[in-house]
GROMACS .gro file of C-alpha atoms in nm:
model
  364
    1MET     CA    1  -1.993   3.639  -4.362
    2ALA     CA    2  -2.118   3.753  -4.683
    3THR     CA    3  -2.490   3.712  -4.795
    4MET     CA    4  -2.551   3.621  -5.123
    5THR     CA    5  -2.789   3.378  -5.307
    6GLN     CA    6  -2.752   3.078  -5.476
    7LYS     CA    7  -2.898   3.268  -5.758
    8GLU     CA    8  -2.625   3.543  -5.719
    9ILE     CA    9  -2.363   3.281  -5.658
   10ARG     CA   10  -2.458   3.101  -5.978
   11ALA     CA   11  -2.382   3.401  -6.184
   12TRP     CA   12  -2.045   3.436  -6.074
   13LEU     CA   13  -2.002   3.093  -6.173
   14ILE     CA   14  -2.082   3.108  -6.511
   15GLN     CA   15  -1.912   3.462  -6.537
   16GLU     CA   16  -1.655   3.514  -6.799
   17SER     CA   17  -1.572   3.854  -6.842
   18PRO     CA   18  -1.200   3.870  -6.761
   19GLN     CA   19  -1.291   4.232  -6.631
   20ALA     CA   20  -1.519   4.102  -6.395
   21LEU     CA   21  -1.339   3.805  -6.272
   22THR     CA   22  -1.055   3.997  -6.175
   23LEU     CA   23  -1.228   4.199  -5.966
   24LEU     CA   24  -1.416   3.893  -5.812
   25PHE     CA   25  -1.043   3.770  -5.790
   26GLN     CA   26  -0.916   4.091  -5.605
   27GLU     CA   27  -1.234   4.109  -5.372
   28ALA     CA   28  -1.108   3.775  -5.237
   29ASP     CA   29  -0.765   3.855  -5.173
   30SER     CA   30  -0.874   4.193  -5.024
   31VAL     CA   31  -1.083   3.999  -4.768
   32ARG     CA   32  -0.863   3.736  -4.711
   33ARG     CA   33  -0.623   4.036  -4.619
   34ARG     CA   34  -0.866   4.200  -4.391
   35PHE     CA   35  -0.994   3.874  -4.235
   36VAL     CA   36  -0.709   3.635  -4.177
   37GLY     CA   37  -0.390   3.849  -4.243
   38ASP     CA   38  -0.088   3.787  -4.494
   39GLU     CA   39   0.029   3.447  -4.313
   40VAL     CA   40  -0.017   3.110  -4.509
   41HIS     CA   41  -0.061   2.836  -4.272
   42LEU     CA   42   0.182   2.511  -4.356
   43ARG     CA   43   0.042   2.186  -4.251
   44GLY     CA   44   0.207   1.831  -4.261
   45LEU     CA   45   0.007   1.598  -4.501
   46VAL     CA   46   0.052   1.204  -4.390
   47GLU     CA   47  -0.134   0.958  -4.595
   48ILE     CA   48  -0.110   0.703  -4.349
   49GLY     CA   49  -0.277   0.402  -4.566
   50ASN     CA   50  -0.440   0.343  -4.911
   51ARG     CA   51  -0.685   0.063  -4.809
   52CYS     CA   52  -1.049   0.152  -4.857
   53ILE     CA   53  -1.354  -0.065  -4.837
   54ARG     CA   54  -1.558   0.224  -5.031
   55ASP     CA   55  -1.671   0.190  -5.406
   56CYS     CA   56  -1.673   0.557  -5.490
   57ILE     CA   57  -1.626   0.644  -5.886
   58TYR     CA   58  -1.421   0.868  -5.907
   59CYS     CA   59  -1.129   0.778  -5.667
   60GLY     CA   60  -0.792   0.544  -5.749
   61LEU     CA   61  -0.810   0.425  -5.393
   62ARG     CA   62  -1.166   0.279  -5.416
   63GLY     CA   63  -1.212  -0.115  -5.310
   64PRO     CA   64  -1.289  -0.263  -5.587
   65ASN     CA   65  -0.944  -0.109  -5.805
   66LYS     CA   66  -0.775  -0.394  -5.806
   67LEU     CA   67  -0.418  -0.215  -5.943
   68ALA     CA   68  -0.382   0.011  -5.646
   69ASN     CA   69  -0.061  -0.095  -5.440
   70ARG     CA   70  -0.191  -0.100  -5.131
   71TYR     CA   71  -0.016  -0.009  -4.740
   72ARG     CA   72  -0.031   0.118  -4.447
   73MET     CA   73   0.245   0.321  -4.228
   74LYS     CA   74   0.367   0.157  -3.932
   75ALA     CA   75   0.307   0.371  -3.609
   76VAL     CA   76   0.670   0.446  -3.560
   77GLU     CA   77   0.673   0.582  -3.937
   78ILE     CA   78   0.393   0.786  -3.895
   79ILE     CA   79   0.554   0.935  -3.569
   80GLU     CA   80   0.885   1.048  -3.721
   81CYS     CA   81   0.655   1.267  -4.004
   82ALA     CA   82   0.489   1.450  -3.688
   83GLN     CA   83   0.861   1.527  -3.626
   84LYS     CA   84   0.968   1.611  -3.947
   85ALA     CA   85   0.657   1.798  -3.975
   86TYR     CA   86   0.756   1.997  -3.621
   87ASP     CA   87   1.131   2.024  -3.756
   88LEU     CA   88   1.016   2.201  -4.040
   89GLY     CA   89   0.806   2.473  -3.828
   90TYR     CA   90   0.469   2.338  -3.902
   91GLY     CA   91   0.163   2.426  -3.673
   92THR     CA   92  -0.075   2.118  -3.793
   93VAL     CA   93  -0.005   1.737  -3.870
   94VAL     CA   94  -0.257   1.626  -4.116
   95LEU     CA   95  -0.331   1.256  -4.073
   96GLN     CA   96  -0.491   1.087  -4.433
   97SER     CA   97  -0.602   0.745  -4.525
   98GLY     CA   98  -0.857   0.589  -4.665
   99GLU     CA   99  -1.159   0.429  -4.542
  100HIS     CA  100  -1.083   0.082  -4.381
  101PRO     CA  101  -1.126  -0.136  -4.036
  102GLU     CA  102  -0.761  -0.189  -4.011
  103ILE     CA  103  -0.754   0.164  -3.908
  104ALA     CA  104  -0.863   0.091  -3.589
  105ALA     CA  105  -0.978   0.359  -3.339
  106GLY     CA  106  -0.759   0.236  -3.055
  107TRP     CA  107  -0.465   0.198  -3.303
  108LEU     CA  108  -0.457   0.538  -3.406
  109GLY     CA  109  -0.599   0.721  -3.055
  110GLU     CA  110  -0.262   0.591  -2.923
  111ILE     CA  111  -0.048   0.777  -3.229
  112ILE     CA  112  -0.276   1.082  -3.183
  113ARG     CA  113  -0.200   1.089  -2.828
  114GLU     CA  114   0.185   1.002  -2.904
  115ILE     CA  115   0.192   1.308  -3.121
  116LYS     CA  116   0.015   1.529  -2.863
  117ARG     CA  117   0.290   1.413  -2.577
  118ASN     CA  118   0.578   1.502  -2.773
  119TYR     CA  119   0.518   1.803  -3.023
  120PRO     CA  120   0.319   2.134  -3.002
  121VAL     CA  121   0.092   2.083  -3.303
  122ALA     CA  122  -0.264   2.069  -3.403
  123VAL     CA  123  -0.401   1.725  -3.489
  124ALA     CA  124  -0.613   1.692  -3.814
  125LEU     CA  125  -0.782   1.406  -3.899
  126SER     CA  126  -0.900   1.272  -4.283
  127MET     CA  127  -1.058   0.907  -4.216
  128GLY     CA  128  -1.350   0.973  -4.382
  129GLU     CA  129  -1.695   0.847  -4.237
  130ARG     CA  130  -1.672   0.688  -3.981
  131SER     CA  131  -1.917   0.622  -3.640
  132GLU     CA  132  -1.986   0.886  -3.387
  133LYS     CA  133  -1.796   0.677  -3.114
  134ASP     CA  134  -1.452   0.654  -3.311
  135TYR     CA  135  -1.494   1.042  -3.382
  136ALA     CA  136  -1.552   1.073  -2.966
  137TYR     CA  137  -1.277   0.883  -2.915
  138TRP     CA  138  -1.044   1.075  -3.086
  139ARG     CA  139  -1.116   1.395  -2.993
  140LEU     CA  140  -1.075   1.275  -2.622
  141CYS     CA  141  -0.758   1.153  -2.799
  142GLY     CA  142  -0.624   1.478  -2.833
  143ALA     CA  143  -0.719   1.544  -3.232
  144ASP     CA  144  -0.805   1.870  -3.306
  145ARG     CA  145  -0.962   1.890  -3.644
  146TYR     CA  146  -1.148   1.695  -3.885
  147LEU     CA  147  -1.152   1.709  -4.281
  148LEU     CA  148  -1.443   1.572  -4.425
  149LYS     CA  149  -1.532   1.630  -4.763
  150PHE     CA  150  -1.873   1.636  -4.893
  151GLU     CA  151  -1.791   1.615  -5.238
  152THR     CA  152  -2.118   1.775  -5.413
  153SER     CA  153  -2.443   1.812  -5.166
  154ASP     CA  154  -2.663   1.681  -5.515
  155PRO     CA  155  -2.840   1.422  -5.364
  156ARG     CA  156  -2.877   1.274  -5.745
  157LEU     CA  157  -2.509   1.347  -5.846
  158LEU     CA  158  -2.382   1.225  -5.493
  159LEU     CA  159  -2.578   0.855  -5.548
  160ARG     CA  160  -2.393   0.821  -5.882
  161ILE     CA  161  -2.038   0.835  -5.736
  162GLN     CA  162  -2.054   0.731  -5.399
  163THR     CA  163  -2.279   0.400  -5.193
  164PRO     CA  164  -2.392   0.538  -4.888
  165LEU     CA  165  -2.357   0.375  -4.611
  166PRO     CA  166  -2.579   0.134  -4.398
  167ASP     CA  167  -2.653   0.392  -4.115
  168GLY     CA  168  -2.849   0.629  -4.343
  169ARG     CA  169  -2.585   0.953  -4.222
  170SER     CA  170  -2.495   1.168  -4.474
  171ARG     CA  171  -2.141   1.324  -4.460
  172LEU     CA  172  -2.310   1.641  -4.398
  173ASP     CA  173  -2.503   1.512  -4.092
  174ARG     CA  174  -2.152   1.332  -3.994
  175LEU     CA  175  -1.985   1.689  -3.983
  176ARG     CA  176  -2.257   1.815  -3.791
  177VAL     CA  177  -2.189   1.560  -3.545
  178LEU     CA  178  -1.830   1.653  -3.529
  179LYS     CA  179  -1.860   2.004  -3.491
  180LYS     CA  180  -2.094   1.850  -3.156
  181LEU     CA  181  -1.790   1.676  -3.041
  182GLY     CA  182  -1.594   2.014  -3.052
  183TYR     CA  183  -1.398   1.960  -3.415
  184GLU     CA  184  -1.268   2.244  -3.574
  185ILE     CA  185  -1.432   2.078  -3.908
  186GLY     CA  186  -1.300   2.083  -4.267
  187ALA     CA  187  -1.566   2.098  -4.548
  188GLY     CA  188  -1.566   2.080  -4.921
  189MET     CA  189  -1.646   2.005  -5.254
  190MET     CA  190  -1.469   1.876  -5.609
  191VAL     CA  191  -1.564   2.108  -5.923
  192GLY     CA  192  -1.596   1.995  -6.255
  193LEU     CA  193  -1.749   1.652  -6.200
  194PRO     CA  194  -1.963   1.530  -6.461
  195GLY     CA  195  -2.290   1.601  -6.469
  196GLN     CA  196  -2.236   1.858  -6.218
  197ARG     CA  197  -2.437   2.217  -6.241
  198ALA     CA  198  -2.327   2.573  -6.213
  199SER     CA  199  -2.630   2.562  -6.004
  200SER     CA  200  -2.518   2.253  -5.767
  201LEU     CA  201  -2.199   2.402  -5.740
  202ALA     CA  202  -2.375   2.708  -5.561
  203GLU     CA  203  -2.579   2.513  -5.318
  204ASP     CA  204  -2.250   2.333  -5.229
  205LEU     CA  205  -2.122   2.714  -5.146
  206LEU     CA  206  -2.405   2.783  -4.949
  207TRP     CA  207  -2.386   2.455  -4.716
  208LEU     CA  208  -1.995   2.578  -4.651
  209THR     CA  209  -2.164   2.904  -4.492
  210ARG     CA  210  -2.433   2.659  -4.359
  211LEU     CA  211  -2.226   2.412  -4.159
  212ASP     CA  212  -1.996   2.707  -4.045
  213ALA     CA  213  -1.729   2.560  -4.189
  214ASP     CA  214  -1.336   2.620  -3.979
  215MET     CA  215  -1.161   2.447  -4.341
  216ILE     CA  216  -1.275   2.454  -4.680
  217ALA     CA  217  -1.130   2.260  -4.945
  218ILE     CA  218  -1.202   2.286  -5.297
  219GLY     CA  219  -1.024   2.082  -5.554
  220PRO     CA  220  -1.067   2.010  -5.956
  221TYR     CA  221  -1.214   1.689  -6.038
  222ILE     CA  222  -0.898   1.500  -6.197
  223PRO     CA  223  -1.018   1.178  -6.382
  224HIS     CA  224  -0.816   0.853  -6.296
  225GLY     CA  225  -0.796   0.612  -6.581
  226ASP     CA  226  -0.857   0.313  -6.323
  227THR     CA  227  -1.194   0.372  -6.235
  228PRO     CA  228  -1.513   0.365  -6.381
  229MET     CA  229  -1.592   0.786  -6.382
  230GLY     CA  230  -1.227   0.842  -6.518
  231LYS     CA  231  -1.279   0.569  -6.774
  232ASN     CA  232  -1.580   0.705  -6.926
  233ALA     CA  233  -1.462   1.083  -6.908
  234LEU     CA  234  -1.115   1.006  -7.089
  235ALA     CA  235  -1.324   0.876  -7.320
  236ASP     CA  236  -1.538   1.118  -7.394
  237LEU     CA  237  -1.384   1.417  -7.602
  238ARG     CA  238  -1.664   1.657  -7.527
  239PHE     CA  239  -1.589   1.640  -7.096
  240MET     CA  240  -1.206   1.660  -7.164
  241GLU     CA  241  -1.288   1.973  -7.396
  242ARG     CA  242  -1.503   2.112  -7.134
  243SER     CA  243  -1.305   1.980  -6.826
  244GLU     CA  244  -0.959   2.120  -6.979
  245LEU     CA  245  -1.100   2.472  -7.056
  246LYS     CA  246  -1.345   2.511  -6.742
  247THR     CA  247  -1.275   2.298  -6.478
  248LEU     CA  248  -0.971   2.511  -6.346
  249PRO     CA  249  -1.131   2.852  -6.385
  250MET     CA  250  -1.474   2.700  -6.250
  251THR     CA  251  -1.229   2.573  -5.945
  252MET     CA  252  -1.043   2.950  -5.882
  253LYS     CA  253  -1.410   3.107  -5.885
  254ALA     CA  254  -1.571   2.878  -5.664
  255LEU     CA  255  -1.216   2.943  -5.418
  256ALA     CA  256  -1.265   3.302  -5.432
  257LEU     CA  257  -1.670   3.299  -5.390
  258ALA     CA  258  -1.605   3.113  -5.068
  259ARG     CA  259  -1.342   3.320  -4.900
  260LEU     CA  260  -1.599   3.594  -4.982
  261LEU     CA  261  -1.903   3.400  -4.815
  262CYS     CA  262  -1.693   3.239  -4.520
  263PRO     CA  263  -1.412   3.538  -4.498
  264THR     CA  264  -1.298   3.390  -4.158
  265ALA     CA  265  -1.230   3.021  -4.260
  266ASN     CA  266  -0.907   2.862  -4.302
  267ILE     CA  267  -0.910   2.780  -4.703
  268PRO     CA  268  -0.593   2.584  -4.879
  269ALA     CA  269  -0.464   2.579  -5.208
  270THR     CA  270  -0.488   2.244  -5.270
  271THR     CA  271  -0.247   1.943  -5.427
  272ALA     CA  272  -0.534   1.897  -5.714
  273LEU     CA  273  -0.527   2.284  -5.817
  274ALA     CA  274  -0.130   2.254  -5.823
  275THR     CA  275  -0.172   1.925  -6.032
  276LEU     CA  276  -0.349   2.083  -6.270
  277GLU     CA  277  -0.175   2.439  -6.273
  278ASP     CA  278   0.208   2.474  -6.237
  279ASP     CA  279   0.178   2.770  -6.043
  280GLY     CA  280  -0.138   2.626  -5.889
  281TYR     CA  281  -0.031   2.696  -5.503
  282SER     CA  282  -0.004   3.110  -5.641
  283ALA     CA  283  -0.309   3.117  -5.823
  284GLY     CA  284  -0.498   2.976  -5.503
  285LEU     CA  285  -0.344   3.231  -5.269
  286ALA     CA  286  -0.405   3.481  -5.520
  287ALA     CA  287  -0.800   3.404  -5.525
  288GLY     CA  288  -0.840   3.382  -5.124
  289ALA     CA  289  -0.624   3.095  -5.014
  290ASN     CA  290  -0.426   3.087  -4.683
  291VAL     CA  291  -0.305   2.756  -4.622
  292ILE     CA  292  -0.117   2.522  -4.815
  293MET     CA  293  -0.074   2.144  -4.729
  294PRO     CA  294   0.321   2.005  -4.803
  295ASN     CA  295   0.293   1.658  -4.818
  296ILE     CA  296   0.565   1.478  -4.619
  297THR     CA  297   0.399   1.122  -4.678
  298PRO     CA  298   0.746   0.942  -4.729
  299MET     CA  299   0.779   0.927  -5.104
  300SER     CA  300   0.800   0.521  -5.121
  301TYR     CA  301   0.409   0.546  -5.024
  302ARG     CA  302   0.358   0.843  -5.135
  303LYS     CA  303   0.347   0.746  -5.477
  304LYS     CA  304   0.103   0.484  -5.409
  305TYR     CA  305  -0.147   0.753  -5.248
  306GLU     CA  306  -0.300   0.778  -5.597
  307ILE     CA  307  -0.655   0.949  -5.560
  308TYR     CA  308  -0.592   1.078  -5.915
  309PRO     CA  309  -0.279   1.022  -6.130
  310ASP     CA  310   0.032   1.272  -6.133
  311SER     CA  311  -0.070   1.426  -5.852
  312ALA     CA  312   0.178   1.754  -5.816
  313ALA     CA  313   0.335   1.601  -5.430
  314CYS     CA  314   0.468   1.312  -5.656
  315ARG     CA  315   0.688   1.521  -5.886
  316GLU     CA  316   0.907   1.622  -5.679
  317GLU     CA  317   1.007   1.483  -5.283
  318ASP     CA  318   1.067   1.837  -5.103
  319THR     CA  319   0.736   2.018  -5.096
  320HIS     CA  320   0.817   2.228  -4.831
  321SER     CA  321   1.059   2.416  -5.069
  322THR     CA  322   0.773   2.452  -5.337
  323ALA     CA  323   0.511   2.538  -5.098
  324THR     CA  324   0.787   2.815  -4.925
  325ALA     CA  325   0.809   2.931  -5.295
  326ALA     CA  326   0.479   3.013  -5.303
  327ILE     CA  327   0.456   3.216  -5.040
  328GLU     CA  328   0.769   3.459  -5.111
  329ALA     CA  329   0.642   3.486  -5.488
  330ALA     CA  330   0.286   3.570  -5.336
  331GLY     CA  331   0.480   3.833  -5.124
  332ARG     CA  332   0.351   3.662  -4.802
  333THR     CA  333   0.470   3.514  -4.481
  334ALA     CA  334   0.488   3.187  -4.324
  335GLY     CA  335   0.228   3.136  -4.097
  336ARG     CA  336   0.323   3.060  -3.665
  337GLY     CA  337   0.126   2.850  -3.443
  338TRP     CA  338  -0.166   2.631  -3.494
  339GLY     CA  339  -0.361   2.877  -3.724
  340SER     CA  340  -0.706   2.794  -3.574
  341ARG     CA  341  -0.975   2.954  -3.728
  342ARG     CA  342  -1.030   3.329  -3.644
  343ARG     CA  343  -1.356   3.393  -3.565
  344ALA     CA  344  -1.586   3.743  -3.645
  345ASP     CA  345  -1.952   3.717  -3.511
  346PHE     CA  346  -2.055   3.987  -3.706
  347VAL     CA  347  -2.202   4.003  -4.101
  348PHE     CA  348  -1.954   4.113  -4.321
  349ASN     CA  349  -2.123   4.294  -4.661
  350SER     CA  350  -1.910   4.237  -4.985
  351PRO     CA  351  -1.930   4.510  -5.249
  352PHE     CA  352  -2.091   4.220  -5.475
  353ASN     CA  353  -2.414   4.217  -5.224
  354GLY     CA  354  -2.646   4.439  -5.290
  355VAL     CA  355  -2.697   4.767  -5.487
  356GLN     CA  356  -2.339   4.809  -5.510
  357LYS     CA  357  -2.325   4.469  -5.646
  358ASP     CA  358  -2.607   4.543  -5.908
  359GLU     CA  359  -2.393   4.872  -6.013
  360PHE     CA  360  -2.097   4.658  -6.043
  361HIS     CA  361  -2.287   4.447  -6.279
  362LYS     CA  362  -2.398   4.696  -6.485
  363SER     CA  363  -2.069   4.829  -6.532
  364ILE     CA  364  -1.909   4.525  -6.730
   0.00000   0.00000   0.00000
């Protein structure tokens, strides 16, 4: 992995020179090609339920949101989605839901076992903050990966947007537990949260290296009008002006820096990125991404899984074609197999490190 200080990362995050940023994205793309190749791995996302007991003030699925149209998919429907993913040639099925006790460990465990019995795919889970017992059981049932975004490592900002669970464990703590249990771990954050600073975003990126994250998900904050944070953001002209001008470029810079810091990680061009930008998938691929997660949830459910409004996944049912078109436009190929992380046990020295980086700054 590349070695950069928080100060150096912050300098890149606030960098606005078009020439400098062009070089940053080119370097991230070059590192991506060197360490993970030209394959773009497609992972079928299945949003199995949108009920949630948490009160995260940025998320449309938050428990107190009475306007959300709640659902939970049946086991047979989830298995049918796994069949679709396999038929499309995907090497991974991602099961995601809000945090709710109705997603019982035993119920989900049987679904994982059924998928693993019938299809040669990796199973990734994104079920939020659960007990170590649940994590261990799902791993025993065959789950291979777990995605748990920590959203922000800034403790003051985190307390503003999330209510911690009574057990006192943070998401960073849980990610360590997941790694200990043998999962490939996915971590990440939102970019553009009200009150977020470039210095804290730089610290978020450093946490990805400390965790040795296998997958990194970085997406822009998109306000939801049915949430406390979203209502305030949408009513604040200053925030909207700053968000519209800065959130997307800042997300792209963070993605590119994540590739430099964690060259062997799997990094998706997220649906949130595609929601803000028509060619968001292509932009993400050009900045170092090597994964796209087409949403294969049945449309009747997909429209109800509204973490943020107007998701790109709800604009068209055939997200597979959108993803493959972006891959083809980038001159890349769809990956085969599980697409597990390729590890490299040595320090990668980016041109943006040390003396070379200083000379680079002087040239701008």
